[in-house]
Amino acid sequence: MDAVNIGIIGLGNVGMGALSILEENRAQITEKLGFPLNVRRVCSRSVDSLALPASALRTADWRDVIADPHIDIVAELIGGCTVAREIVDAAIAARKSVVTANKELMALCGAEIWDRAISARINIAMEASVAGGMPIHAVLREGISGDRIQTLYGILNGTCNFILTEIERRGESFDAVLEEAQQAGYAEADPSADIDGRDACSKLAILSALAFGERIVPDDIYTEGIRRITPVDFDYAHQLHHTIRLIAAARHTAAGLILSVRPSLIPQSTILAGVRGAYNAVWVLGKYGADTFYYGRGAGSLPTGVAVVSDLMRVAREIRSGSPERVSPFAHARLGEYKPIPIALNASAYYLRFRVIDRPGIIAQLAAALAAENISIDSVLQLPQANWRDLPFVITVEPTTEQSVRAAIARMAELNFLIEPPLAMPMEKSL
Ligand SMILES: NC(=O)c1ccc[n+]([C@@H]2O[C@H](COP(=O)([O-])OP(=O)(O)OC[C@H]3O[C@@H](n4cnc5c(N)ncnc54)[C@H](OP(=O)(O)O)[C@@H]3O)[C@@H](O)[C@H]2O)c1
């Protein structure tokens, strides 16, 4: 059978990873498909400075890739929402299928892109956009598509997980671990998209659209980062037989589908607590199939390259089989409209960590603020500390709503012994 021709735009970490797999694993890919995948053109603005396979035509202008009538599939691997958007739009207009690793673009306007892809009768594939080294899209789209998903919890940002588990393991401060992570290449020079939760938020928008069939965008998701987590939070969490991870959560509740990305306490006994370093994981609870768990590398040139190449193979098979019916990348033929449910309606036990200037009567005043919002205290923890001018201690409260916790914290704003506003984290009991 004739080769399927590919154009790769973007030759950075992911593009070069995909390219090297396509070269090195060429024979086995051909064996699996029954026809070869041919990299016909490659593109980046600095293409001439790169060591690339001699057989591929090079260009610094992505339009050359789209204009090439022999190219069947365009891999958009540059990232961002500006030029990448133009590339995807142009590819659809030229009736070429698209493989992308772009979480930002697909979270923001993936559903709209898919609508146009259906009309053009081409395919869009985006496995590499979430948890690069783990085929979670394939699982939600096909593997467990017969189930009805109730809850999805993920550790979706490798940088945050690396930082948190290093603070936990070594007791170093957030700033010190972040600096090390930057030096080791685990964190970007500007780490804000990772540590403020925005990267995980885009990924949760995509996964929850697949899991729940609704058009979900990042603004629909309550997002909080990990900057405030200290070694002492791990000490207290351990006392409670919990640990702390940045949890991306989507769950059906009486109020509706609640979506959040935030640092949370999770029981040490849960499988997610064992996810350490730059790894990612997703735990899914289905109505019929009960729970399943997926684990793998969140990023990296080759793990993400595998996801891109596997998408290229799937799309190439569909092209060769001539099927006009594509499996939607969102696992649903059409996505419904999501009505965001405010995080204030979330109900959970909470961990409240205070930093105070020690003096008599503190607990009584905090307890009064909680009681005024009908919140019951579950435990009060205070590890021995030398510094009475900055004393961290913890109150855990029985399940209540986020709204009540926020109202209690607002009451506490008046208390002049607080060094900073309390840190509130949900305690996930249902994992
Ligand atoms: N890195 C990972 O592990 C990972 C994991 C999962 C998903 N992703 C996603 O994969 C995508 C690519 O990430 P990456 O880490 O590979 O990025 P990267 O290393 O920065 O590579 C981007 C590439 O795009 C090229 N490029 C940028 N603008 C261009 C333009 N206008 N025309 C042609 N080429 C252009 C750049 O080269 P020039 O500057 O020479 O043009 C470079 O080769 C992003 O959407 C990212 O979110 C990455």
Short mmCIF file of C-alpha atoms and ligand atoms in Angstrom, two decimals:
data_model
loop_
_atom_site.label_atom_id
_atom_site.label_comp_id
_atom_site.label_asym_id
_atom_site.label_seq_id
_atom_site.Cartn_x
_atom_site.Cartn_y
_atom_site.Cartn_z
CA MET A 1 0.00 0.00 0.00
CA ASP A 2 1.15 3.58 -0.65
CA ALA A 3 2.76 5.59 2.15
CA VAL A 4 0.76 8.19 4.07
CA ASN A 5 2.62 11.50 3.93
CA ILE A 6 3.18 13.66 6.97
CA GLY A 7 4.26 17.26 7.49
CA ILE A 8 5.72 18.16 10.88
CA ILE A 9 5.56 21.81 11.96
CA GLY A 10 7.60 22.53 15.10
CA LEU A 11 10.90 20.77 15.71
CA GLY A 12 11.44 21.35 19.42
CA ASN A 13 11.25 18.79 22.22
CA VAL A 14 8.15 17.06 20.92
CA GLY A 15 8.75 17.48 17.18
CA MET A 16 12.29 16.09 17.38
CA GLY A 17 11.13 13.26 19.64
CA ALA A 18 8.41 12.26 17.18
CA LEU A 19 10.78 12.58 14.25
CA SER A 20 13.44 10.36 15.81
CA ILE A 21 10.86 7.66 16.64
CA LEU A 22 9.49 7.79 13.08
CA GLU A 23 13.04 7.29 11.78
CA GLU A 24 14.31 4.71 14.24
CA ASN A 25 11.12 2.68 14.48
CA ARG A 26 10.20 2.96 10.81
CA ALA A 27 10.27 -0.78 10.05
CA GLN A 28 8.02 -1.74 12.96
CA ILE A 29 5.59 1.11 12.26
CA THR A 30 5.31 -0.10 8.65
CA GLU A 31 4.81 -3.67 9.85
CA LYS A 32 2.02 -2.62 12.21
CA LEU A 33 0.24 -0.44 9.67
CA GLY A 34 0.83 -2.48 6.54
CA PHE A 35 2.08 0.72 4.81
CA PRO A 36 4.83 3.26 5.60
CA LEU A 37 4.49 6.68 7.23
CA ASN A 38 6.62 9.07 5.23
CA VAL A 39 7.84 12.37 6.72
CA ARG A 40 7.60 14.49 3.61
CA ARG A 41 8.19 17.98 4.99
CA VAL A 42 9.50 19.42 8.24
CA CYS A 43 9.22 23.02 9.36
CA SER A 44 10.62 25.37 11.96
CA ARG A 45 11.94 28.89 11.57
CA SER A 46 15.47 27.68 12.33
CA VAL A 47 15.14 24.50 10.27
CA ASP A 48 18.46 24.98 8.50
CA SER A 49 20.43 24.73 11.73
CA LEU A 50 18.99 21.30 12.67
CA ALA A 51 20.28 17.78 12.00
CA LEU A 52 17.32 16.20 10.21
CA PRO A 53 16.63 13.16 8.00
CA ALA A 54 17.92 13.91 4.51
CA SER A 55 14.76 12.61 2.83
CA ALA A 56 12.43 15.27 4.32
CA LEU A 57 11.93 18.57 2.52
CA ARG A 58 12.73 21.49 4.80
CA THR A 59 10.96 24.80 5.11
CA ALA A 60 10.89 27.73 7.49
CA ASP A 61 7.35 28.68 6.41
CA TRP A 62 4.51 26.48 7.70
CA ARG A 63 2.34 27.51 4.74
CA ASP A 64 4.56 25.36 2.49
CA VAL A 65 3.49 22.30 4.48
CA ILE A 66 -0.20 23.07 4.14
CA ALA A 67 0.17 23.89 0.44
CA ASP A 68 1.87 20.58 -0.37
CA PRO A 69 -0.83 18.49 -2.10
CA HIS A 70 0.92 15.22 -1.22
CA ILE A 71 0.70 15.75 2.55
CA ASP A 72 -2.17 13.88 4.21
CA ILE A 73 -1.55 14.72 7.89
CA VAL A 74 -0.14 17.87 9.49
CA ALA A 75 1.46 17.57 12.94
CA GLU A 76 1.18 20.94 14.73
CA LEU A 77 3.92 20.85 17.38
CA ILE A 78 4.76 24.51 17.97
CA GLY A 79 2.36 25.26 20.86
CA GLY A 80 0.46 28.44 21.84
CA CYS A 81 -2.78 29.76 20.47
CA THR A 82 -1.75 32.20 17.73
CA VAL A 83 0.29 30.68 14.87
CA ALA A 84 -0.77 27.18 15.97
CA ARG A 85 -4.41 28.21 15.53
CA GLU A 86 -3.67 29.53 12.03
CA ILE A 87 -1.93 26.27 11.15
CA VAL A 88 -4.82 24.11 12.38
CA ASP A 89 -7.41 26.29 10.61
CA ALA A 90 -5.42 26.24 7.37
CA ALA A 91 -4.95 22.47 7.54
CA ILE A 92 -8.69 21.91 8.01
CA ALA A 93 -9.46 24.29 5.15
CA ALA A 94 -7.03 22.29 2.99
CA ARG A 95 -8.73 19.05 4.14
CA LYS A 96 -5.70 17.64 5.86
CA SER A 97 -6.03 15.78 9.14
CA VAL A 98 -4.25 17.27 12.15
CA VAL A 99 -2.27 15.74 14.99
CA THR A 100 -1.49 18.17 17.78
CA ALA A 101 0.15 18.17 21.23
CA ASN A 102 -1.30 21.58 22.03
CA LYS A 103 -3.29 21.53 25.28
CA GLU A 104 -3.70 25.29 25.41
CA LEU A 105 -5.32 25.49 21.98
CA MET A 106 -7.45 22.39 22.38
CA ALA A 107 -8.65 23.41 25.86
CA LEU A 108 -9.60 26.86 24.62
CA CYS A 109 -11.25 26.05 21.30
CA GLY A 110 -10.90 22.33 20.64
CA ALA A 111 -14.64 21.71 20.40
CA GLU A 112 -15.05 24.43 17.80
CA ILE A 113 -12.07 23.06 15.86
CA TRP A 114 -13.63 19.59 15.96
CA ASP A 115 -16.96 20.93 14.62
CA ARG A 116 -15.12 22.28 11.60
CA ALA A 117 -13.11 19.08 11.22
CA ILE A 118 -16.35 17.08 11.02
CA SER A 119 -17.65 19.30 8.22
CA ALA A 120 -14.36 18.96 6.36
CA ARG A 121 -14.44 15.17 6.98
CA ILE A 122 -10.91 15.11 8.32
CA ASN A 123 -9.61 13.97 11.69
CA ILE A 124 -8.09 15.75 14.68
CA ALA A 125 -6.00 13.79 17.16
CA MET A 126 -4.54 15.19 20.38
CA GLU A 127 -3.30 12.34 22.60
CA ALA A 128 -0.07 14.19 23.42
CA SER A 129 -1.93 17.24 24.77
CA VAL A 130 -2.54 15.71 28.23
CA ALA A 131 -0.10 13.51 30.14
CA GLY A 132 2.21 13.04 27.15
CA GLY A 133 3.46 9.59 28.09
CA MET A 134 0.14 8.05 29.06
CA PRO A 135 -2.64 7.14 26.60
CA ILE A 136 -5.45 8.64 28.66
CA HIS A 137 -7.35 10.02 25.66
CA ALA A 138 -7.49 6.55 24.10
CA VAL A 139 -8.83 5.17 27.37
CA LEU A 140 -11.61 7.76 27.71
CA ARG A 141 -12.39 7.87 24.00
CA GLU A 142 -12.47 4.12 23.43
CA GLY A 143 -11.15 1.87 26.23
CA ILE A 144 -13.88 2.70 28.78
CA SER A 145 -16.30 4.62 26.56
CA GLY A 146 -19.05 2.13 27.45
CA ASP A 147 -18.93 3.22 31.08
CA ARG A 148 -20.60 6.27 32.64
CA ILE A 149 -17.89 8.26 34.40
CA GLN A 150 -18.72 9.62 37.84
CA THR A 151 -15.40 11.04 38.99
CA LEU A 152 -11.98 11.72 37.55
CA TYR A 153 -8.98 12.72 39.64
CA GLY A 154 -5.63 13.49 38.06
CA ILE A 155 -2.09 14.50 38.85
CA LEU A 156 -1.56 16.28 35.56
CA ASN A 157 1.44 18.52 36.05
CA GLY A 158 4.81 16.83 36.41
CA THR A 159 6.59 20.01 37.54
CA CYS A 160 4.22 20.53 40.48
CA ASN A 161 4.35 16.88 41.42
CA PHE A 162 8.14 16.95 41.35
CA ILE A 163 8.23 20.06 43.55
CA LEU A 164 5.66 18.75 46.04
CA THR A 165 7.24 15.34 46.39
CA GLU A 166 10.70 16.88 46.83
CA ILE A 167 9.40 19.20 49.58
CA GLU A 168 7.85 16.10 51.15
CA ARG A 169 10.96 13.94 50.82
CA ARG A 170 13.60 16.45 51.90
CA GLY A 171 11.78 19.09 53.91
CA GLU A 172 13.23 21.87 51.71
CA SER A 173 11.29 25.10 51.09
CA PHE A 174 9.16 25.65 47.98
CA ASP A 175 11.58 28.32 46.65
CA ALA A 176 14.66 26.11 47.09
CA VAL A 177 13.04 23.13 45.36
CA LEU A 178 11.71 25.30 42.53
CA GLU A 179 15.18 26.65 41.89
CA GLU A 180 16.61 23.12 41.76
CA ALA A 181 13.81 22.02 39.45
CA GLN A 182 14.65 24.90 37.11
CA GLN A 183 18.33 23.97 37.12
CA ALA A 184 17.49 20.31 36.42
CA GLY A 185 15.17 21.29 33.54
CA TYR A 186 11.98 20.08 35.29
CA ALA A 187 10.64 23.63 35.53
CA GLU A 188 10.59 26.47 32.99
CA ALA A 189 12.47 29.74 33.55
CA ASP A 190 8.97 31.24 33.97
CA PRO A 191 7.27 28.47 35.95
CA SER A 192 4.00 30.30 36.61
CA ALA A 193 1.80 28.30 34.18
CA ASP A 194 2.83 25.14 36.01
CA ILE A 195 2.97 26.22 39.64
CA ASP A 196 -0.14 28.39 39.47
CA GLY A 197 -2.12 25.45 38.11
CA ARG A 198 -2.95 26.85 34.66
CA ASP A 199 -1.27 24.01 32.77
CA ALA A 200 -3.16 21.36 34.78
CA CYS A 201 -6.35 23.42 34.30
CA SER A 202 -6.07 23.25 30.48
CA LYS A 203 -5.49 19.51 30.73
CA LEU A 204 -8.47 19.00 33.01
CA ALA A 205 -10.65 21.02 30.60
CA ILE A 206 -9.74 18.55 27.84
CA LEU A 207 -10.07 15.38 29.92
CA SER A 208 -13.37 16.39 31.47
CA ALA A 209 -14.80 17.20 28.04
CA LEU A 210 -13.89 13.65 26.99
CA ALA A 211 -15.17 12.12 30.22
CA PHE A 212 -18.43 14.05 30.55
CA GLY A 213 -19.26 15.15 27.00
CA GLU A 214 -19.51 18.86 27.76
CA ARG A 215 -17.78 21.85 26.25
CA ILE A 216 -15.49 22.88 29.09
CA VAL A 217 -12.97 25.73 28.92
CA PRO A 218 -10.25 26.65 31.45
CA ASP A 219 -12.31 29.56 32.85
CA ASP A 220 -14.94 27.03 33.98
CA ILE A 221 -12.43 25.44 36.36
CA TYR A 222 -11.56 26.75 39.82
CA THR A 223 -7.75 26.87 39.85
CA GLU A 224 -5.25 27.37 42.65
CA GLY A 225 -1.49 26.73 42.56
CA ILE A 226 1.06 25.32 44.98
CA ARG A 227 3.08 28.40 45.95
CA ARG A 228 1.85 28.41 49.55
CA ILE A 229 2.74 24.80 50.38
CA THR A 230 5.49 24.50 53.01
CA PRO A 231 7.35 21.53 54.54
CA VAL A 232 5.28 21.97 57.68
CA ASP A 233 2.10 21.26 55.69
CA PHE A 234 3.53 17.85 54.87
CA ASP A 235 4.38 17.28 58.55
CA TYR A 236 0.77 17.97 59.50
CA ALA A 237 -0.64 16.05 56.54
CA HIS A 238 1.42 13.02 57.57
CA GLN A 239 0.09 13.25 61.12
CA LEU A 240 -3.34 12.98 59.55
CA HIS A 241 -2.16 9.98 57.42
CA HIS A 242 -2.47 12.12 54.31
CA THR A 243 -0.13 13.71 51.80
CA ILE A 244 -0.48 16.74 49.49
CA ARG A 245 -0.72 16.72 45.71
CA LEU A 246 -1.98 19.18 43.09
CA ILE A 247 -5.24 17.40 42.30
CA ALA A 248 -7.24 18.07 39.14
CA ALA A 249 -10.73 16.88 40.01
CA ALA A 250 -13.97 16.50 38.07
CA ARG A 251 -16.85 14.97 39.96
CA HIS A 252 -20.59 14.64 39.67
CA THR A 253 -22.24 15.99 42.82
CA ALA A 254 -25.82 16.75 43.80
CA ALA A 255 -25.12 20.32 42.59
CA GLY A 256 -23.73 19.17 39.22
CA LEU A 257 -20.28 18.66 37.73
CA ILE A 258 -17.70 20.45 39.93
CA LEU A 259 -14.26 21.05 38.43
CA SER A 260 -11.15 22.16 40.27
CA VAL A 261 -7.36 22.18 40.20
CA ARG A 262 -5.93 22.79 43.67
CA PRO A 263 -3.51 21.44 46.23
CA SER A 264 -5.42 18.90 48.27
CA LEU A 265 -4.85 16.44 51.08
CA ILE A 266 -5.23 12.84 49.91
CA PRO A 267 -5.01 9.73 52.10
CA GLN A 268 -1.53 8.17 52.12
CA SER A 269 -3.19 4.82 51.47
CA THR A 270 -4.61 5.91 48.09
CA ILE A 271 -2.81 4.90 44.90
CA LEU A 272 -2.50 8.57 43.82
CA ALA A 273 -0.37 9.27 46.91
CA GLY A 274 2.28 6.92 45.50
CA VAL A 275 2.72 9.10 42.39
CA ARG A 276 6.05 10.84 42.88
CA GLY A 277 8.47 12.97 40.90
CA ALA A 278 7.54 14.18 37.42
CA TYR A 279 5.03 11.38 36.85
CA ASN A 280 1.36 11.88 36.00
CA ALA A 281 -1.61 9.71 36.88
CA VAL A 282 -5.36 9.63 36.40
CA TRP A 283 -7.86 7.73 38.51
CA VAL A 284 -11.32 7.26 37.04
CA LEU A 285 -14.43 6.01 38.77
CA GLY A 286 -17.04 4.56 36.41
CA LYS A 287 -20.62 3.65 37.28
CA TYR A 288 -20.25 0.14 35.86
CA GLY A 289 -16.53 -0.61 35.62
CA ALA A 290 -15.72 0.86 39.05
CA ASP A 291 -12.23 2.29 39.37
CA THR A 292 -9.32 2.23 36.94
CA PHE A 293 -5.95 3.90 37.23
CA TYR A 294 -3.46 5.15 34.60
CA TYR A 295 0.13 6.14 35.24
CA GLY A 296 3.06 7.36 33.17
CA ARG A 297 5.40 10.18 32.30
CA GLY A 298 3.70 13.52 31.97
CA ALA A 299 6.06 14.97 29.39
CA GLY A 300 9.44 14.58 27.75
CA SER A 301 10.61 14.42 24.17
CA LEU A 302 10.30 10.66 23.60
CA PRO A 303 7.28 9.80 25.79
CA THR A 304 5.34 12.65 24.17
CA GLY A 305 6.82 11.67 20.80
CA VAL A 306 5.27 8.22 21.23
CA ALA A 307 1.85 9.80 21.72
CA VAL A 308 2.28 11.90 18.56
CA VAL A 309 3.48 8.95 16.47
CA SER A 310 0.66 6.72 17.74
CA ASP A 311 -1.86 9.42 16.76
CA LEU A 312 -0.23 9.69 13.33
CA MET A 313 -0.59 5.92 12.92
CA ARG A 314 -4.25 5.92 13.95
CA VAL A 315 -5.15 8.80 11.66
CA ALA A 316 -3.16 7.23 8.81
CA ARG A 317 -5.09 3.96 9.25
CA GLU A 318 -8.38 5.84 9.02
CA ILE A 319 -7.21 7.62 5.88
CA ARG A 320 -6.12 4.34 4.29
CA SER A 321 -9.33 2.55 5.24
CA GLY A 322 -11.25 5.44 3.64
CA SER A 323 -13.58 5.74 6.62
CA PRO A 324 -15.47 9.03 6.57
CA GLU A 325 -16.70 8.36 10.12
CA ARG A 326 -14.04 9.56 12.51
CA VAL A 327 -14.02 8.82 16.23
CA SER A 328 -14.36 12.22 17.88
CA PRO A 329 -11.23 13.31 19.78
CA PHE A 330 -13.66 14.38 22.51
CA ALA A 331 -15.20 10.88 22.70
CA HIS A 332 -18.65 12.33 21.93
CA ALA A 333 -20.08 13.06 18.51
CA ARG A 334 -21.12 16.52 19.79
CA LEU A 335 -20.35 18.22 23.11
CA GLY A 336 -23.13 19.68 25.25
CA GLU A 337 -23.03 23.11 26.88
CA TYR A 338 -21.54 23.06 30.40
CA LYS A 339 -23.07 25.28 33.04
CA PRO A 340 -20.20 25.93 35.49
CA ILE A 341 -20.95 25.01 39.08
CA PRO A 342 -19.31 27.39 41.58
CA ILE A 343 -16.61 25.83 43.75
CA ALA A 344 -18.42 27.38 46.74
CA LEU A 345 -20.86 24.44 46.48
CA ASN A 346 -18.08 21.89 46.92
CA ALA A 347 -18.55 19.87 50.11
CA SER A 348 -15.58 18.30 51.83
CA ALA A 349 -13.60 18.08 55.04
CA TYR A 350 -10.99 20.85 55.11
CA TYR A 351 -7.48 21.35 56.41
CA LEU A 352 -6.89 24.89 57.68
CA ARG A 353 -3.34 25.92 58.40
CA PHE A 354 -2.68 29.07 60.40
CA ARG A 355 0.49 31.04 61.00
CA VAL A 356 0.10 33.08 64.14
CA ILE A 357 1.92 35.14 66.72
CA ASP A 358 1.36 32.92 69.74
CA ARG A 359 -0.77 34.26 72.58
CA PRO A 360 -3.50 32.88 74.85
CA GLY A 361 -7.03 32.49 73.46
CA ILE A 362 -6.15 32.03 69.79
CA ILE A 363 -7.87 28.67 69.35
CA ALA A 364 -11.02 29.96 71.06
CA GLN A 365 -11.27 32.90 68.65
CA LEU A 366 -10.70 30.72 65.58
CA ALA A 367 -13.20 28.18 66.89
CA ALA A 368 -15.75 30.97 67.35
CA ALA A 369 -15.34 32.06 63.70
CA LEU A 370 -15.88 28.46 62.57
CA ALA A 371 -18.86 27.94 64.89
CA ALA A 372 -20.47 31.11 63.55
CA GLU A 373 -20.60 29.38 60.14
CA ASN A 374 -21.82 26.08 61.63
CA ILE A 375 -18.51 24.35 61.00
CA SER A 376 -17.50 21.57 63.40
CA ILE A 377 -13.86 21.09 64.32
CA ASP A 378 -12.51 17.60 63.80
CA SER A 379 -8.99 18.04 65.20
CA VAL A 380 -6.47 20.64 66.31
CA LEU A 381 -2.81 19.84 65.63
CA GLN A 382 0.23 21.66 66.88
CA LEU A 383 3.68 20.22 66.36
CA PRO A 384 6.42 21.51 68.72
CA GLN A 385 7.81 24.77 67.30
CA ALA A 386 10.54 27.05 68.61
CA ASN A 387 9.34 30.34 67.14
CA TRP A 388 6.35 31.78 69.01
CA ARG A 389 6.33 34.77 66.63
CA ASP A 390 5.48 32.52 63.68
CA LEU A 391 3.71 29.46 64.90
CA PRO A 392 2.08 27.21 62.31
CA PHE A 393 -0.74 24.99 63.49
CA VAL A 394 -3.68 23.22 61.92
CA ILE A 395 -7.39 22.80 62.46
CA THR A 396 -9.23 20.18 60.44
CA VAL A 397 -12.99 20.51 60.08
CA GLU A 398 -15.75 18.05 59.39
CA PRO A 399 -17.35 18.02 55.94
CA THR A 400 -18.86 21.37 55.11
CA THR A 401 -19.21 23.60 52.06
CA GLU A 402 -16.44 25.71 50.59
CA GLN A 403 -18.82 28.64 50.97
CA SER A 404 -18.92 28.18 54.75
CA VAL A 405 -15.14 27.79 54.97
CA ARG A 406 -14.67 31.00 52.99
CA ALA A 407 -17.15 32.85 55.18
CA ALA A 408 -15.31 31.66 58.32
CA ILE A 409 -11.97 32.75 56.84
CA ALA A 410 -13.47 36.16 56.04
CA ARG A 411 -14.47 36.49 59.73
CA MET A 412 -10.90 35.61 60.72
CA ALA A 413 -9.51 38.53 58.69
CA GLU A 414 -10.18 40.73 61.73
CA LEU A 415 -7.90 38.69 64.00
CA ASN A 416 -4.61 40.55 64.48
CA PHE A 417 -2.56 37.50 65.54
CA LEU A 418 -2.70 35.98 62.02
CA ILE A 419 0.55 36.47 60.08
CA GLU A 420 -1.17 35.63 56.78
CA PRO A 421 -4.63 34.46 55.69
CA PRO A 422 -5.26 30.82 56.62
CA LEU A 423 -4.40 28.21 53.99
CA ALA A 424 -7.46 26.03 53.29
CA MET A 425 -7.19 22.73 51.42
CA PRO A 426 -9.88 20.11 50.87
CA MET A 427 -9.27 16.68 52.32
CA GLU A 428 -10.27 14.18 49.67
CA LYS A 429 -11.80 11.25 51.52
CA SER A 430 -13.46 9.52 48.59
CA LEU A 431 -10.29 8.41 46.82
N1 LIG B 1 7.70 19.36 26.00
C1 LIG B 1 6.88 18.39 26.39
O1 LIG B 1 7.31 17.43 27.05
C2 LIG B 1 5.42 18.45 26.02
C3 LIG B 1 4.56 17.46 26.51
C4 LIG B 1 3.22 17.45 26.09
C5 LIG B 1 2.77 18.44 25.23
N2 LIG B 1 3.63 19.41 24.80
C6 LIG B 1 3.13 20.39 23.85
O2 LIG B 1 3.80 20.20 22.60
C7 LIG B 1 3.91 21.44 21.91
C8 LIG B 1 5.37 21.69 21.58
O3 LIG B 1 6.12 21.73 22.77
P1 LIG B 1 7.72 21.66 22.78
O4 LIG B 1 8.11 21.44 24.20
O5 LIG B 1 8.20 20.74 21.74
O6 LIG B 1 8.07 23.16 22.38
P2 LIG B 1 9.46 23.73 21.89
O7 LIG B 1 10.58 22.86 22.32
O8 LIG B 1 9.49 25.17 22.27
O9 LIG B 1 9.35 23.63 20.30
C9 LIG B 1 8.54 24.46 19.51
C10 LIG B 1 9.02 24.37 18.07
O10 LIG B 1 8.16 25.14 17.26
C11 LIG B 1 8.98 25.93 16.35
N3 LIG B 1 8.20 27.10 16.01
C12 LIG B 1 7.76 28.07 16.84
N4 LIG B 1 7.09 29.01 16.13
C13 LIG B 1 7.12 28.61 14.83
C14 LIG B 1 6.60 29.15 13.64
N5 LIG B 1 5.92 30.29 13.61
N6 LIG B 1 6.81 28.47 12.49
C15 LIG B 1 7.49 27.31 12.48
N7 LIG B 1 7.99 26.74 13.60
C16 LIG B 1 7.81 27.40 14.76
C17 LIG B 1 10.24 26.20 17.14
O11 LIG B 1 11.39 26.40 16.37
P3 LIG B 1 11.82 27.82 15.77
O12 LIG B 1 11.93 28.77 16.89
O13 LIG B 1 13.13 27.49 15.09
O14 LIG B 1 10.79 28.18 14.78
C18 LIG B 1 10.44 24.84 17.81
O15 LIG B 1 11.04 23.94 16.92
C19 LIG B 1 3.28 22.48 22.84
O16 LIG B 1 1.93 22.63 22.47
C20 LIG B 1 3.38 21.83 24.21
O17 LIG B 1 2.39 22.30 25.12
C21 LIG B 1 4.94 19.43 25.16
#
